CSV table of C-alpha atoms in Angstrom, one decimal:
chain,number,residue,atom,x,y,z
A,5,UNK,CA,0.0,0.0,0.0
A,6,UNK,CA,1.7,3.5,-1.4
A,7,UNK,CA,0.9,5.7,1.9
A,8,UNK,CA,2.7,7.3,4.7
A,9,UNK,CA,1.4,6.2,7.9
A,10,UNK,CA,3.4,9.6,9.6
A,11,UNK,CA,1.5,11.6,6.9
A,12,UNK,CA,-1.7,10.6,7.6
A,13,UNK,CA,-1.3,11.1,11.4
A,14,UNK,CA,-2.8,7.1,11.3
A,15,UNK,CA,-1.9,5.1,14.6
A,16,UNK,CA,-3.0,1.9,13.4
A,17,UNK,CA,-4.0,0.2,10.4
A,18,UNK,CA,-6.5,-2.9,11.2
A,19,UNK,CA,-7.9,-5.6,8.0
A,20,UNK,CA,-11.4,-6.6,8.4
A,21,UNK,CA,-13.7,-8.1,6.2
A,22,UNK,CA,-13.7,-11.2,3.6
A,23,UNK,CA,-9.6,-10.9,3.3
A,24,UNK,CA,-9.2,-10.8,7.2
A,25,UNK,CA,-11.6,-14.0,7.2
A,26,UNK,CA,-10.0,-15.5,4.3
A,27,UNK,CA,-13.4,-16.3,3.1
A,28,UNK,CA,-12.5,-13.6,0.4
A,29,UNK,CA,-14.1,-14.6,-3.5
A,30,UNK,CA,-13.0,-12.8,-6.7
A,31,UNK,CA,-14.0,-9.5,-6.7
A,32,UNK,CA,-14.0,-9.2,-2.6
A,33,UNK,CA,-12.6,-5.7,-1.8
A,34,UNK,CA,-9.4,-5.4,0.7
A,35,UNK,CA,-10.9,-3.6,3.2
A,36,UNK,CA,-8.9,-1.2,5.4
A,37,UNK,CA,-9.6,0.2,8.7
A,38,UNK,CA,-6.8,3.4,9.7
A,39,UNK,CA,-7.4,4.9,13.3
A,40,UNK,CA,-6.9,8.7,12.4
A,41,UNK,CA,-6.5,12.4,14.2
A,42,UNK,CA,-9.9,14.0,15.5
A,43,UNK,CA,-12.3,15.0,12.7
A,44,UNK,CA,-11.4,12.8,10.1
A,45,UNK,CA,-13.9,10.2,9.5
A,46,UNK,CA,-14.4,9.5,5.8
A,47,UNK,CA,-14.4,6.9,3.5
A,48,UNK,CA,-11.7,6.6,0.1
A,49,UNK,CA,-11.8,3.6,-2.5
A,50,UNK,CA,-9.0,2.9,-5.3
A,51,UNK,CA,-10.5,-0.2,-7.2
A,52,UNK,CA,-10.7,-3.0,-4.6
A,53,UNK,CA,-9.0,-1.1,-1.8
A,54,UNK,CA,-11.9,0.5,0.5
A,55,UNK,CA,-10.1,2.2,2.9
A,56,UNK,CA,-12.2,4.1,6.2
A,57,UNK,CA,-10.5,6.6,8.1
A,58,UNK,CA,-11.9,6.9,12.0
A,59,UNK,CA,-10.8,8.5,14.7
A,60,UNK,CA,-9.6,7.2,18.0
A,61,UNK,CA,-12.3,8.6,19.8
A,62,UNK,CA,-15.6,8.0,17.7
A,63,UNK,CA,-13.9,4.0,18.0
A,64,UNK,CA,-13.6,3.9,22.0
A,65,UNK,CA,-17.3,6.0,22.0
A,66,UNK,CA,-18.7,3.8,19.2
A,67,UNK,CA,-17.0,0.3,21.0
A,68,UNK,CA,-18.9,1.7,24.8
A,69,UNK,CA,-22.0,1.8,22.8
A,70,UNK,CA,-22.4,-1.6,21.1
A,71,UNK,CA,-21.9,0.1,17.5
A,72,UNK,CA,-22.5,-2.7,14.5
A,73,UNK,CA,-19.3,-1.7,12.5
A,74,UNK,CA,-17.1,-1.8,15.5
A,75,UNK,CA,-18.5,-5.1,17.0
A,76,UNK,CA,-17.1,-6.4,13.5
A,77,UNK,CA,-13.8,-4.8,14.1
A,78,UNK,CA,-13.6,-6.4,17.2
A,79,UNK,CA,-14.6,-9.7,16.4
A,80,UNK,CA,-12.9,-10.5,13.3
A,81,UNK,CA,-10.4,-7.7,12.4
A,82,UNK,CA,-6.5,-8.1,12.0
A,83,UNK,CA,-3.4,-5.5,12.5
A,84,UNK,CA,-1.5,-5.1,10.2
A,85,UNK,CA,0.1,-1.9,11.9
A,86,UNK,CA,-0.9,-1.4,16.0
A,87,UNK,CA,2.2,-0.6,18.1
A,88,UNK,CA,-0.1,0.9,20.9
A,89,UNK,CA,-2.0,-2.1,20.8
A,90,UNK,CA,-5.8,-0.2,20.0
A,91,UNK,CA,-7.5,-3.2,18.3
A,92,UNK,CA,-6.8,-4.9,21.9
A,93,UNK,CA,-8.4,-2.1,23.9
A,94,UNK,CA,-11.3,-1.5,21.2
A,95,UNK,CA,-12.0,-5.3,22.4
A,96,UNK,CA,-11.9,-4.8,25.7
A,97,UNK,CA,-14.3,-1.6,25.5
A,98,UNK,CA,-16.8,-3.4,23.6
A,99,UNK,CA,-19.8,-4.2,24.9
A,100,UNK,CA,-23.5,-5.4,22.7
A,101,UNK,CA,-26.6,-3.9,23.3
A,102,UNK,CA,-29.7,-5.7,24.3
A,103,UNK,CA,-31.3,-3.3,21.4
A,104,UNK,CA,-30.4,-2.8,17.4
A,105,UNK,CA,-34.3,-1.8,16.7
A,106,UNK,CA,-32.5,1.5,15.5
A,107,UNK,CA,-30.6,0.1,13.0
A,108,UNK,CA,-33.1,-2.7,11.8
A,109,UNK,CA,-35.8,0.5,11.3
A,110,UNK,CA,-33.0,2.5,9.1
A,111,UNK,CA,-32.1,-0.5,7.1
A,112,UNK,CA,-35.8,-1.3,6.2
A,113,UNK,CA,-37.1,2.1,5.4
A,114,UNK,CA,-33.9,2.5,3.1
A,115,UNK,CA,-35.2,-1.2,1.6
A,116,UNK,CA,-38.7,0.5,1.3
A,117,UNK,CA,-36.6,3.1,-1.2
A,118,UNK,CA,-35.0,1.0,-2.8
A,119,UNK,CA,-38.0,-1.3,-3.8
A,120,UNK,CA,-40.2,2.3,-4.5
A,121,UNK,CA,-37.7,4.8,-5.8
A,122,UNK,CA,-34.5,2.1,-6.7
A,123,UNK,CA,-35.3,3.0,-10.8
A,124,UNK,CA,-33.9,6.5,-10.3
A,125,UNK,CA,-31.1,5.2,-8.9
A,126,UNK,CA,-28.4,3.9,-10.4
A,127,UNK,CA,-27.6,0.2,-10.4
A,128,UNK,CA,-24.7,-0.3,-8.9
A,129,UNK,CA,-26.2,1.9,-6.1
A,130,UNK,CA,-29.0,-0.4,-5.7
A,131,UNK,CA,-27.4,-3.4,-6.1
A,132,UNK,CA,-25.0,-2.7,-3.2
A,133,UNK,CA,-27.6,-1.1,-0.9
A,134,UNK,CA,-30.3,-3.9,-1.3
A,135,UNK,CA,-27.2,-6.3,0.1
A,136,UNK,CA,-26.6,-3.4,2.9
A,137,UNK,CA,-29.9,-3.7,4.0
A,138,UNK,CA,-30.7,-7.3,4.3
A,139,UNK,CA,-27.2,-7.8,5.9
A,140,UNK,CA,-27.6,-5.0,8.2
A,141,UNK,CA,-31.2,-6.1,9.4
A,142,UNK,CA,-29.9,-9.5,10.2
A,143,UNK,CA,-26.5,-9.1,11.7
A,144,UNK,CA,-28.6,-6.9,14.3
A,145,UNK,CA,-30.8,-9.4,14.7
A,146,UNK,CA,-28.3,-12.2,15.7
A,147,UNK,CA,-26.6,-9.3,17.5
A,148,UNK,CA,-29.9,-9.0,19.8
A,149,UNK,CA,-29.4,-12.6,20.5
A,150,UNK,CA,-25.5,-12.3,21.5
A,151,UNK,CA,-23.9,-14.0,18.6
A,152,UNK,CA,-23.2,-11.4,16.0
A,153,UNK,CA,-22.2,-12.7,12.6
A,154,UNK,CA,-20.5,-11.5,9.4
A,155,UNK,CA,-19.6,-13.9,7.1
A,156,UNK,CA,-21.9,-14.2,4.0
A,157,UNK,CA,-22.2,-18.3,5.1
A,158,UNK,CA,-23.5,-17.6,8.5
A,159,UNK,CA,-25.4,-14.4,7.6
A,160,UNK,CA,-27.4,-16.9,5.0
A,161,UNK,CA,-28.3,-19.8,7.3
A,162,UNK,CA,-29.8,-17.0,9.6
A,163,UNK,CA,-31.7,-15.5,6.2
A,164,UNK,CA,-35.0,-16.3,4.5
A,165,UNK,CA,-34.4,-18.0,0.6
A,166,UNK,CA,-34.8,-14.9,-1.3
A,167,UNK,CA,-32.4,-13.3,1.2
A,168,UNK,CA,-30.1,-16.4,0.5
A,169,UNK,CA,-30.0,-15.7,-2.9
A,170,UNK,CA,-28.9,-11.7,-2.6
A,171,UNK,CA,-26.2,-12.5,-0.2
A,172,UNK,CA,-24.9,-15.2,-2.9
A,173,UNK,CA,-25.0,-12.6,-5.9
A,174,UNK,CA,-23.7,-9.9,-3.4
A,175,UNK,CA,-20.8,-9.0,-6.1
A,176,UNK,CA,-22.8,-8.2,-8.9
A,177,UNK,CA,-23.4,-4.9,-9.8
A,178,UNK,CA,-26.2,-5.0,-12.6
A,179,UNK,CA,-29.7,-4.3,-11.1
A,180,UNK,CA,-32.2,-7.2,-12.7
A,181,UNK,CA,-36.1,-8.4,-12.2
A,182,UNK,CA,-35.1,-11.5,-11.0
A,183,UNK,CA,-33.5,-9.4,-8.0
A,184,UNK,CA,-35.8,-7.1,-7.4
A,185,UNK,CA,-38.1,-9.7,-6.9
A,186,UNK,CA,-36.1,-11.8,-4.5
A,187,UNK,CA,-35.7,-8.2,-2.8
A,188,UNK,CA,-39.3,-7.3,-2.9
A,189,UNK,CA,-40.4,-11.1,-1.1
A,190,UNK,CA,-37.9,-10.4,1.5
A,191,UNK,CA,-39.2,-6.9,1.9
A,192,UNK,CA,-42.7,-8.3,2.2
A,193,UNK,CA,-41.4,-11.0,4.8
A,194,UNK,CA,-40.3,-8.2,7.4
A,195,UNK,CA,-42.7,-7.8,10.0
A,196,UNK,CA,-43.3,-4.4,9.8
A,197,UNK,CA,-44.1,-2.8,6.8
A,198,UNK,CA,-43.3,0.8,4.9
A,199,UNK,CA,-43.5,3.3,7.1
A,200,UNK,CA,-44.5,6.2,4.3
A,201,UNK,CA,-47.4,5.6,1.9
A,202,UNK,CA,-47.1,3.9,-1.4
A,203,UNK,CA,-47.2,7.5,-3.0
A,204,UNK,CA,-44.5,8.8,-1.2
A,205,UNK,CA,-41.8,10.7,-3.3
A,206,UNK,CA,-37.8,10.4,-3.2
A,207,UNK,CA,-38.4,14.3,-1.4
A,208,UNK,CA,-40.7,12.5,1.5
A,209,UNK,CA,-38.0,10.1,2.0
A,210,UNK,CA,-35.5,12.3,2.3
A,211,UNK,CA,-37.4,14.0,4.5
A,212,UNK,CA,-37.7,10.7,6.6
A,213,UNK,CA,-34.1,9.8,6.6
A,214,UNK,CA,-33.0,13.3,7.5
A,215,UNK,CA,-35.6,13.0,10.6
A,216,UNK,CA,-34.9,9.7,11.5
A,217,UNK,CA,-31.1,10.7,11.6
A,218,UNK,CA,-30.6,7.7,8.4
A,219,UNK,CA,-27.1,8.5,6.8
A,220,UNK,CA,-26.8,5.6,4.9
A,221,UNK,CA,-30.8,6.5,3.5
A,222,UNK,CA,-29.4,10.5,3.0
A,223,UNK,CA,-25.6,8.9,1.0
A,224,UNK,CA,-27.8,6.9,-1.0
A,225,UNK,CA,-30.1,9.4,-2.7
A,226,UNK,CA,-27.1,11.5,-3.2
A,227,UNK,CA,-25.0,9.1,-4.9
A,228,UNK,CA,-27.6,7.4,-6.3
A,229,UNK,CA,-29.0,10.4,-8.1
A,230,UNK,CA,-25.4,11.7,-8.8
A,231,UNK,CA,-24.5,9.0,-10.6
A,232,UNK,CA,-21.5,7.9,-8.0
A,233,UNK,CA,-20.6,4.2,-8.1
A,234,UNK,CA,-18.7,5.0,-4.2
A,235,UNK,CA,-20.4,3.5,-1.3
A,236,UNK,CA,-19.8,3.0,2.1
A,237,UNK,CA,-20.9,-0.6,2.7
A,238,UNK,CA,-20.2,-1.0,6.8
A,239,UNK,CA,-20.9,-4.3,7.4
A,240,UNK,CA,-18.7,-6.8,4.8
């Protein structure tokens, strides 16, 4: 990797995802975790390297407060550059909520979108958000039970069929009935349903996602409708 670690103020540099699993398939990103200075949290992708900058702080707060993306740093990432030893006190700060109704109600109303408003969008956007969704919804759901999961075989033994198949595709990027479909069925499966009227517009949604405090909801109108292929898919 062509970077300066001084540079970038970065502390440590932690692997997570399919490549730290080494249940990686062709076309599996190399995902990157760099623990930066204060006010740095973002996101940067160069072809298959997805690389997210957060800071020390937001980690420790987000680790305290049973936060999905950290419990899967804690649980399956690997250093590849930690001389103050963080990814050790990340695990020892973590602790899972008896709750993740929060993040099951964002994912669904973003799948709601999606299966309303996803041919405005472009594909790729979709594609990659209808995975985000149904893995989101269940690794909160196992999470609930104590035994958090990321690994696409696990996630699909917890998932309905049509779920299944998603998860299996996860690495294709072109949008197709077949998969709306399969997306729609799980849709219908959750228990609860929409929570804005069929005739709500991609404005009401917004609307809803900006209320509801949905980033993930907000980045994917704006990408989506800006034609942006970059995504910020938490939960690998």
């Amino acid at each position: 990797m062509n970077m300066s670690v001084g540079d970038e103020g970065v502390s440590a540099i932690l692997l997570f995802g399919s490549r730290a699993r080494e249940d990686n398939s062709r076309g599996s990103d190399t995902d990157l975790l760099l623990i930066s200075p204060p006010d740095t949290t973002k996101h940067k992708s160069i072809g298959h390297l997805s690389m997210f900058f957060y800071p020390w702080e937001k980690l420790q707060a987000d680790a305290r407060d049973g936060d999905l993306f950290v419990c899967h740093i804690v649980r399956e990432a690997k250093p590849v550059f930690d001389p103050l030893s963080q990814l050790d006190q990340l695990r020892s700060q973590f602790r899972l909520r008896t709750s993740y109704a929060r993040e099951i109600t964002h994912a669904r109303d973003l799948g709601w979108f999606l299966d309303r408003h996803g041919g405005a969008l472009t594909s790729d956007v979709v594609v990659r958000r209808m995975v985000w969704c149904i893995r989101t919804i269940l690794i909160a759901r196992l999470a609930e039970r104590g035994r958090p999961a990321f690994a696409p075989l696990e996630l699909a033994m917890a998932a309905p069929a049509s779920a299944a198949e998603l998860l299996a595709g996860r690495h294709q990027r072109r949008l197709d009935v077949a998969m709306r479909q399969r997306f729609r069925q799980y849709m219908m499966q959750e228990d609860v349903g929409p929570a804005l009227p069929s005739e709500a517009t991609i404005d009401d949604y917004r609307s809803l996602f900006l209320r509801t405090g949905n980033k993930v909801g907000m980045q994917t109108i704006e990408r989506g409708l800006q034609n942006l292929g970059g995504d910020e898919d938490y939960y690998h």
